[in-house]
């Protein structure tokens, strides 16, 4: 009887240990599954976050483009974009002759122009550069097709002599190096002077009024 009691007790202990081991295994398996599920969910969440960030960035870029951010400012008018014409603007009775030179924007974009154009008269005695009047020169924005003009004044040859014959007009837009050569529309000649008389002068952009 003593042997049987010992055997039964031993079996009970073994059974208890087996049950505890199974419970521990189940708990470990549950933790592993929970960890795996959490990792999977975390991975999915990270991917979703990255996608949302990319979408937000794209939306900001699109908004920036639509609002005009990053676009360059209006550029300066270039010689090749301008149609240049010259007309006689002398008013009868004025002591000096005058010519209006007009720039018309034909570049297909808005552009700005300011300052003084370079003006040279071609004569039979050589090239004669006009002097600036010294007036303030405002900045003008020309839309495509719009115009702005400046004036040239010069002494009238009323001496009765042939004077200095003018053969052409060379105009260089402000801040440009490329020039345009035009026919001279004013009086045919300048008086011969010893340097003490009035000179050929050029006004700033806008000094002869602005067309449209």
PDB file of C-alpha atoms in Angstrom:
ATOM      1  CA  UNK A   1       0.000   0.000   0.000  1.00  0.00           C
ATOM      2  CA  UNK A   2       2.848   2.399   0.787  1.00  0.00           C
ATOM      3  CA  UNK A   3       4.382   1.710  -2.632  1.00  0.00           C
ATOM      4  CA  UNK A   4       1.107   2.447  -4.398  1.00  0.00           C
ATOM      5  CA  UNK A   5       0.667   5.729  -2.522  1.00  0.00           C
ATOM      6  CA  UNK A   6       4.164   6.829  -3.503  1.00  0.00           C
ATOM      7  CA  UNK A   7       3.518   5.904  -7.159  1.00  0.00           C
ATOM      8  CA  UNK A   8       0.236   7.813  -7.275  1.00  0.00           C
ATOM      9  CA  UNK A   9       1.845  10.875  -5.710  1.00  0.00           C
ATOM     10  CA  UNK A  10       4.682  10.756  -8.227  1.00  0.00           C
ATOM     11  CA  UNK A  11       2.253  10.547 -11.118  1.00  0.00           C
ATOM     12  CA  UNK A  12       0.338  13.515  -9.740  1.00  0.00           C
ATOM     13  CA  UNK A  13       3.526  15.582  -9.570  1.00  0.00           C
ATOM     14  CA  UNK A  14       4.481  14.651 -13.139  1.00  0.00           C
ATOM     15  CA  UNK A  15       1.007  15.528 -14.384  1.00  0.00           C
ATOM     16  CA  UNK A  16       1.184  18.890 -12.623  1.00  0.00           C
ATOM     17  CA  UNK A  17       4.517  19.687 -14.187  1.00  0.00           C
ATOM     18  CA  UNK A  18       3.230  18.753 -17.644  1.00  0.00           C
ATOM     19  CA  UNK A  19       0.195  21.001 -17.259  1.00  0.00           C
ATOM     20  CA  UNK A  20       2.347  23.936 -16.135  1.00  0.00           C
ATOM     21  CA  UNK A  21       4.682  23.426 -19.089  1.00  0.00           C
ATOM     22  CA  UNK A  22       1.748  23.439 -21.520  1.00  0.00           C
ATOM     23  CA  UNK A  23       0.386  26.637 -20.020  1.00  0.00           C
ATOM     24  CA  UNK A  24       3.812  28.290 -20.312  1.00  0.00           C
ATOM     25  CA  UNK A  25       4.070  27.192 -23.960  1.00  0.00           C
ATOM     26  CA  UNK A  26       0.606  28.583 -24.702  1.00  0.00           C
ATOM     27  CA  UNK A  27       1.480  31.902 -23.068  1.00  0.00           C
ATOM     28  CA  UNK A  28       4.734  32.147 -25.029  1.00  0.00           C
ATOM     29  CA  UNK A  29       2.911  31.369 -28.259  1.00  0.00           C
ATOM     30  CA  UNK A  30       0.340  34.063 -27.488  1.00  0.00           C
ATOM     31  CA  UNK A  31       3.045  36.616 -26.822  1.00  0.00           C
ATOM     32  CA  UNK A  32       4.821  35.664 -30.042  1.00  0.00           C
ATOM     33  CA  UNK A  33       1.607  35.989 -32.047  1.00  0.00           C
ATOM     34  CA  UNK A  34       0.845  39.337 -30.413  1.00  0.00           C
ATOM     35  CA  UNK A  35       4.371  40.574 -31.170  1.00  0.00           C
ATOM     36  CA  UNK A  36       4.123  39.437 -34.779  1.00  0.00           C
ATOM     37  CA  UNK A  37       0.722  41.073 -35.184  1.00  0.00           C
ATOM     38  CA  UNK A  38       1.996  44.297 -33.614  1.00  0.00           C
ATOM     39  CA  UNK A  39       5.044  44.277 -35.885  1.00  0.00           C
ATOM     40  CA  UNK A  40       2.855  43.712 -38.922  1.00  0.00           C
ATOM     41  CA  UNK A  41       0.518  46.497 -37.896  1.00  0.00           C
ATOM     42  CA  UNK A  42       3.450  48.765 -37.189  1.00  0.00           C
ATOM     43  CA  UNK A  43       4.912  48.076 -40.641  1.00  0.00           C
ATOM     44  CA  UNK A  44       1.611  48.837 -42.277  1.00  0.00           C
ATOM     45  CA  UNK A  45       1.286  52.044 -40.265  1.00  0.00           C
ATOM     46  CA  UNK A  46       4.786  53.173 -41.288  1.00  0.00           C
ATOM     47  CA  UNK A  47       4.019  52.586 -44.955  1.00  0.00           C
ATOM     48  CA  UNK A  48       0.769  54.506 -44.664  1.00  0.00           C
ATOM     49  CA  UNK A  49       2.567  57.387 -42.936  1.00  0.00           C
ATOM     50  CA  UNK A  50       5.213  57.538 -45.676  1.00  0.00           C
ATOM     51  CA  UNK A  51       2.521  57.551 -48.359  1.00  0.00           C
ATOM     52  CA  UNK A  52       0.666  60.365 -46.602  1.00  0.00           C
ATOM     53  CA  UNK A  53       3.885  62.386 -46.314  1.00  0.00           C
ATOM     54  CA  UNK A  54       4.576  61.932 -50.027  1.00  0.00           C
ATOM     55  CA  UNK A  55       1.011  62.998 -50.872  1.00  0.00           C
ATOM     56  CA  UNK A  56       1.297  66.085 -48.647  1.00  0.00           C
ATOM     57  CA  UNK A  57       4.599  67.011 -50.284  1.00  0.00           C
ATOM     58  CA  UNK A  58       3.126  66.618 -53.769  1.00  0.00           C
ATOM     59  CA  UNK A  59       0.114  68.700 -52.766  1.00  0.00           C
ATOM     60  CA  UNK A  60       2.399  71.472 -51.476  1.00  0.00           C
ATOM     61  CA  UNK A  61       4.442  71.395 -54.667  1.00  0.00           C
ATOM     62  CA  UNK A  62       1.272  71.617 -56.731  1.00  0.00           C
ATOM     63  CA  UNK A  63      -0.014  74.492 -54.608  1.00  0.00           C
ATOM     64  CA  UNK A  64       3.299  76.289 -55.023  1.00  0.00           C
ATOM     65  CA  UNK A  65       3.131  75.939 -58.791  1.00  0.00           C
ATOM     66  CA  UNK A  66      -0.484  77.097 -58.926  1.00  0.00           C
ATOM     67  CA  UNK A  67       0.222  80.142 -56.773  1.00  0.00           C
ATOM     68  CA  UNK A  68       3.194  81.151 -58.932  1.00  0.00           C
ATOM     69  CA  UNK A  69       5.848  80.565 -56.274  1.00  0.00           C
ATOM     70  CA  UNK A  70       9.324  80.169 -57.697  1.00  0.00           C
ATOM     71  CA  UNK A  71       8.516  81.949 -60.925  1.00  0.00           C
ATOM     72  CA  UNK A  72      11.095  84.467 -62.012  1.00  0.00           C
ATOM     73  CA  UNK A  73      10.372  88.188 -61.986  1.00  0.00           C
ATOM     74  CA  UNK A  74       9.591  90.090 -65.193  1.00  0.00           C
ATOM     75  CA  UNK A  75      12.760  90.297 -67.274  1.00  0.00           C
ATOM     76  CA  UNK A  76      14.250  93.283 -69.039  1.00  0.00           C
ATOM     77  CA  UNK A  77      13.197  94.127 -72.582  1.00  0.00           C
ATOM     78  CA  UNK A  78      15.716  92.865 -75.110  1.00  0.00           C
ATOM     79  CA  UNK A  79      16.570  94.429 -78.451  1.00  0.00           C
ATOM     80  CA  UNK A  80      15.301  91.419 -80.391  1.00  0.00           C
ATOM     81  CA  UNK A  81      11.920  91.700 -78.632  1.00  0.00           C
ATOM     82  CA  UNK A  82      11.415  95.372 -79.447  1.00  0.00           C
ATOM     83  CA  UNK A  83      10.129  97.019 -82.598  1.00  0.00           C
ATOM     84  CA  UNK A  84      11.892 100.381 -82.833  1.00  0.00           C
ATOM     85  CA  UNK A  85      10.499 103.294 -84.844  1.00  0.00           C
ATOM     86  CA  UNK A  86      11.357 106.990 -85.087  1.00  0.00           C
ATOM     87  CA  UNK A  87       9.138 109.900 -86.144  1.00  0.00           C
ATOM     88  CA  UNK A  88       9.562 113.654 -86.449  1.00  0.00           C
ATOM     89  CA  UNK A  89       7.847 115.313 -83.473  1.00  0.00           C
ATOM     90  CA  UNK A  90       8.975 118.908 -84.045  1.00  0.00           C
ATOM     91  CA  UNK A  91       6.349 121.497 -83.190  1.00  0.00           C
ATOM     92  CA  UNK A  92       6.255 124.513 -85.497  1.00  0.00           C
ATOM     93  CA  UNK A  93       7.805 127.535 -83.867  1.00  0.00           C
ATOM     94  CA  UNK A  94      10.031 125.557 -81.443  1.00  0.00           C
ATOM     95  CA  UNK A  95      13.669 126.722 -81.454  1.00  0.00           C
ATOM     96  CA  UNK A  96      14.816 123.081 -81.544  1.00  0.00           C
ATOM     97  CA  UNK A  97      13.863 120.097 -83.600  1.00  0.00           C
ATOM     98  CA  UNK A  98      12.689 116.873 -81.973  1.00  0.00           C
ATOM     99  CA  UNK A  99      12.328 113.214 -82.832  1.00  0.00           C
ATOM    100  CA  UNK A 100      10.326 110.620 -80.907  1.00  0.00           C
ATOM    101  CA  UNK A 101      11.686 107.075 -80.760  1.00  0.00           C
ATOM    102  CA  UNK A 102       9.187 104.395 -79.807  1.00  0.00           C
ATOM    103  CA  UNK A 103       9.812 100.905 -78.447  1.00  0.00           C
ATOM    104  CA  UNK A 104       6.981  98.393 -78.950  1.00  0.00           C
ATOM    105  CA  UNK A 105       7.120  95.087 -77.086  1.00  0.00           C
ATOM    106  CA  UNK A 106       6.691  92.206 -79.523  1.00  0.00           C
ATOM    107  CA  UNK A 107       8.367  89.491 -77.473  1.00  0.00           C
ATOM    108  CA  UNK A 108       5.203  87.697 -76.373  1.00  0.00           C
ATOM    109  CA  UNK A 109       5.889  88.363 -72.680  1.00  0.00           C
ATOM    110  CA  UNK A 110       5.868  91.249 -70.225  1.00  0.00           C
ATOM    111  CA  UNK A 111       9.205  93.042 -69.901  1.00  0.00           C
ATOM    112  CA  UNK A 112      10.594  96.060 -68.091  1.00  0.00           C
ATOM    113  CA  UNK A 113      12.553  98.958 -69.518  1.00  0.00           C
ATOM    114  CA  UNK A 114      14.050 101.973 -67.785  1.00  0.00           C
ATOM    115  CA  UNK A 115      16.840 104.508 -68.028  1.00  0.00           C
ATOM    116  CA  UNK A 116      18.290 106.004 -71.159  1.00  0.00           C
ATOM    117  CA  UNK A 117      18.704 104.482 -74.578  1.00  0.00           C
ATOM    118  CA  UNK A 118      21.955 104.972 -76.418  1.00  0.00           C
ATOM    119  CA  UNK A 119      21.504 107.400 -79.330  1.00  0.00           C
ATOM    120  CA  UNK A 120      24.037 108.150 -82.048  1.00  0.00           C
ATOM    121  CA  UNK A 121      23.498 110.226 -85.159  1.00  0.00           C
ATOM    122  CA  UNK A 122      25.352 109.109 -88.256  1.00  0.00           C
ATOM    123  CA  UNK A 123      26.581 112.143 -90.167  1.00  0.00           C
ATOM    124  CA  UNK A 124      28.855 112.953 -93.066  1.00  0.00           C
ATOM    125  CA  UNK A 125      31.343 114.155 -90.451  1.00  0.00           C
ATOM    126  CA  UNK A 126      31.250 110.958 -88.384  1.00  0.00           C
ATOM    127  CA  UNK A 127      29.169 109.608 -85.522  1.00  0.00           C
ATOM    128  CA  UNK A 128      27.669 112.031 -83.008  1.00  0.00           C
ATOM    129  CA  UNK A 129      26.511 110.720 -79.608  1.00  0.00           C
ATOM    130  CA  UNK A 130      23.538 112.401 -77.941  1.00  0.00           C
ATOM    131  CA  UNK A 131      23.902 113.714 -74.400  1.00  0.00           C
ATOM    132  CA  UNK A 132      21.491 112.725 -71.621  1.00  0.00           C
ATOM    133  CA  UNK A 133      19.174 115.407 -70.267  1.00  0.00           C
ATOM    134  CA  UNK A 134      19.685 114.170 -66.710  1.00  0.00           C
ATOM    135  CA  UNK A 135      15.968 113.720 -65.981  1.00  0.00           C
ATOM    136  CA  UNK A 136      14.894 110.911 -63.660  1.00  0.00           C
ATOM    137  CA  UNK A 137      14.219 107.710 -65.549  1.00  0.00           C
ATOM    138  CA  UNK A 138      11.255 105.663 -64.198  1.00  0.00           C
ATOM    139  CA  UNK A 139      10.917 101.915 -64.749  1.00  0.00           C
ATOM    140  CA  UNK A 140       8.178 100.944 -67.210  1.00  0.00           C
ATOM    141  CA  UNK A 141       6.595  97.496 -67.575  1.00  0.00           C
ATOM    142  CA  UNK A 142       5.475  96.764 -71.123  1.00  0.00           C
ATOM    143  CA  UNK A 143       2.896  94.084 -71.774  1.00  0.00           C
ATOM    144  CA  UNK A 144       3.085  92.355 -75.125  1.00  0.00           C
ATOM    145  CA  UNK A 145       2.030  94.881 -77.776  1.00  0.00           C
ATOM    146  CA  UNK A 146       2.445  97.959 -75.577  1.00  0.00           C
ATOM    147  CA  UNK A 147       4.776 100.853 -76.391  1.00  0.00           C
ATOM    148  CA  UNK A 148       6.847 103.542 -74.718  1.00  0.00           C
ATOM    149  CA  UNK A 149       8.756 106.427 -76.287  1.00  0.00           C
ATOM    150  CA  UNK A 150      11.551 108.865 -75.547  1.00  0.00           C
ATOM    151  CA  UNK A 151      12.556 112.116 -77.171  1.00  0.00           C
ATOM    152  CA  UNK A 152      15.612 113.426 -78.980  1.00  0.00           C
ATOM    153  CA  UNK A 153      16.128 117.167 -79.348  1.00  0.00           C
ATOM    154  CA  UNK A 154      18.619 118.785 -81.699  1.00  0.00           C
ATOM    155  CA  UNK A 155      19.546 122.298 -82.927  1.00  0.00           C
ATOM    156  CA  UNK A 156      17.897 123.399 -86.136  1.00  0.00           C
ATOM    157  CA  UNK A 157      20.173 124.478 -88.972  1.00  0.00           C
ATOM    158  CA  UNK A 158      18.844 127.888 -89.975  1.00  0.00           C
ATOM    159  CA  UNK A 159      22.199 129.269 -91.074  1.00  0.00           C
ATOM    160  CA  UNK A 160      21.397 128.910 -94.752  1.00  0.00           C
ATOM    161  CA  UNK A 161      24.447 126.687 -95.227  1.00  0.00           C
ATOM    162  CA  UNK A 162      24.562 122.945 -95.813  1.00  0.00           C
ATOM    163  CA  UNK A 163      25.609 122.264 -92.244  1.00  0.00           C
ATOM    164  CA  UNK A 164      26.342 118.713 -91.048  1.00  0.00           C
ATOM    165  CA  UNK A 165      24.223 116.245 -92.981  1.00  0.00           C
ATOM    166  CA  UNK A 166      22.523 113.500 -90.941  1.00  0.00           C
ATOM    167  CA  UNK A 167      22.521 110.107 -92.654  1.00  0.00           C
ATOM    168  CA  UNK A 168      21.054 107.805 -90.032  1.00  0.00           C
ATOM    169  CA  UNK A 169      20.034 107.136 -86.431  1.00  0.00           C
ATOM    170  CA  UNK A 170      21.468 104.345 -84.253  1.00  0.00           C
ATOM    171  CA  UNK A 171      19.457 103.377 -81.149  1.00  0.00           C
ATOM    172  CA  UNK A 172      20.525 100.968 -78.410  1.00  0.00           C
ATOM    173  CA  UNK A 173      17.829 100.009 -75.841  1.00  0.00           C
ATOM    174  CA  UNK A 174      18.778 100.475 -72.160  1.00  0.00           C
ATOM    175  CA  UNK A 175      21.054  97.770 -70.721  1.00  0.00           C
ATOM    176  CA  UNK A 176      21.559  96.270 -74.177  1.00  0.00           C
ATOM    177  CA  UNK A 177      24.552  96.102 -76.496  1.00  0.00           C
ATOM    178  CA  UNK A 178      22.693  95.270 -79.723  1.00  0.00           C
ATOM    179  CA  UNK A 179      21.687  98.367 -81.693  1.00  0.00           C
ATOM    180  CA  UNK A 180      19.074  99.166 -84.329  1.00  0.00           C
ATOM    181  CA  UNK A 181      19.827 101.517 -87.248  1.00  0.00           C
ATOM    182  CA  UNK A 182      16.931 103.663 -88.483  1.00  0.00           C
ATOM    183  CA  UNK A 183      16.357 106.348 -91.086  1.00  0.00           C
ATOM    184  CA  UNK A 184      16.593 109.838 -89.588  1.00  0.00           C
ATOM    185  CA  UNK A 185      13.108 111.413 -89.745  1.00  0.00           C
ATOM    186  CA  UNK A 186      14.047 114.951 -88.663  1.00  0.00           C
ATOM    187  CA  UNK A 187      15.692 117.875 -90.399  1.00  0.00           C
ATOM    188  CA  UNK A 188      18.334 116.957 -92.922  1.00  0.00           C
ATOM    189  CA  UNK A 189      21.232 118.704 -91.207  1.00  0.00           C
ATOM    190  CA  UNK A 190      22.670 120.186 -88.028  1.00  0.00           C
ATOM    191  CA  UNK A 191      24.313 123.602 -87.888  1.00  0.00           C
ATOM    192  CA  UNK A 192      28.077 123.755 -87.880  1.00  0.00           C
ATOM    193  CA  UNK A 193      29.155 125.073 -84.474  1.00  0.00           C
ATOM    194  CA  UNK A 194      32.351 125.697 -82.567  1.00  0.00           C
ATOM    195  CA  UNK A 195      31.021 123.668 -79.655  1.00  0.00           C
ATOM    196  CA  UNK A 196      29.344 126.578 -77.900  1.00  0.00           C
ATOM    197  CA  UNK A 197      25.898 125.944 -79.386  1.00  0.00           C
ATOM    198  CA  UNK A 198      23.185 123.543 -78.209  1.00  0.00           C
ATOM    199  CA  UNK A 199      23.874 119.854 -78.505  1.00  0.00           C
ATOM    200  CA  UNK A 200      21.840 116.819 -79.475  1.00  0.00           C
ATOM    201  CA  UNK A 201      20.137 115.509 -76.323  1.00  0.00           C
ATOM    202  CA  UNK A 202      18.216 112.364 -75.417  1.00  0.00           C
ATOM    203  CA  UNK A 203      15.517 112.120 -72.738  1.00  0.00           C
ATOM    204  CA  UNK A 204      14.805 109.084 -70.553  1.00  0.00           C
ATOM    205  CA  UNK A 205      12.375 106.294 -71.402  1.00  0.00           C
ATOM    206  CA  UNK A 206       8.860 107.736 -71.214  1.00  0.00           C
ATOM    207  CA  UNK A 207       9.920 111.338 -71.867  1.00  0.00           C
ATOM    208  CA  UNK A 208       7.933 111.483 -75.130  1.00  0.00           C
ATOM    209  CA  UNK A 209       4.766 109.918 -73.701  1.00  0.00           C
ATOM    210  CA  UNK A 210       3.583 106.309 -73.654  1.00  0.00           C
ATOM    211  CA  UNK A 211       1.412 104.633 -76.192  1.00  0.00           C
ATOM    212  CA  UNK A 212      -0.546 101.384 -75.783  1.00  0.00           C
TER     213      UNK A 212
END
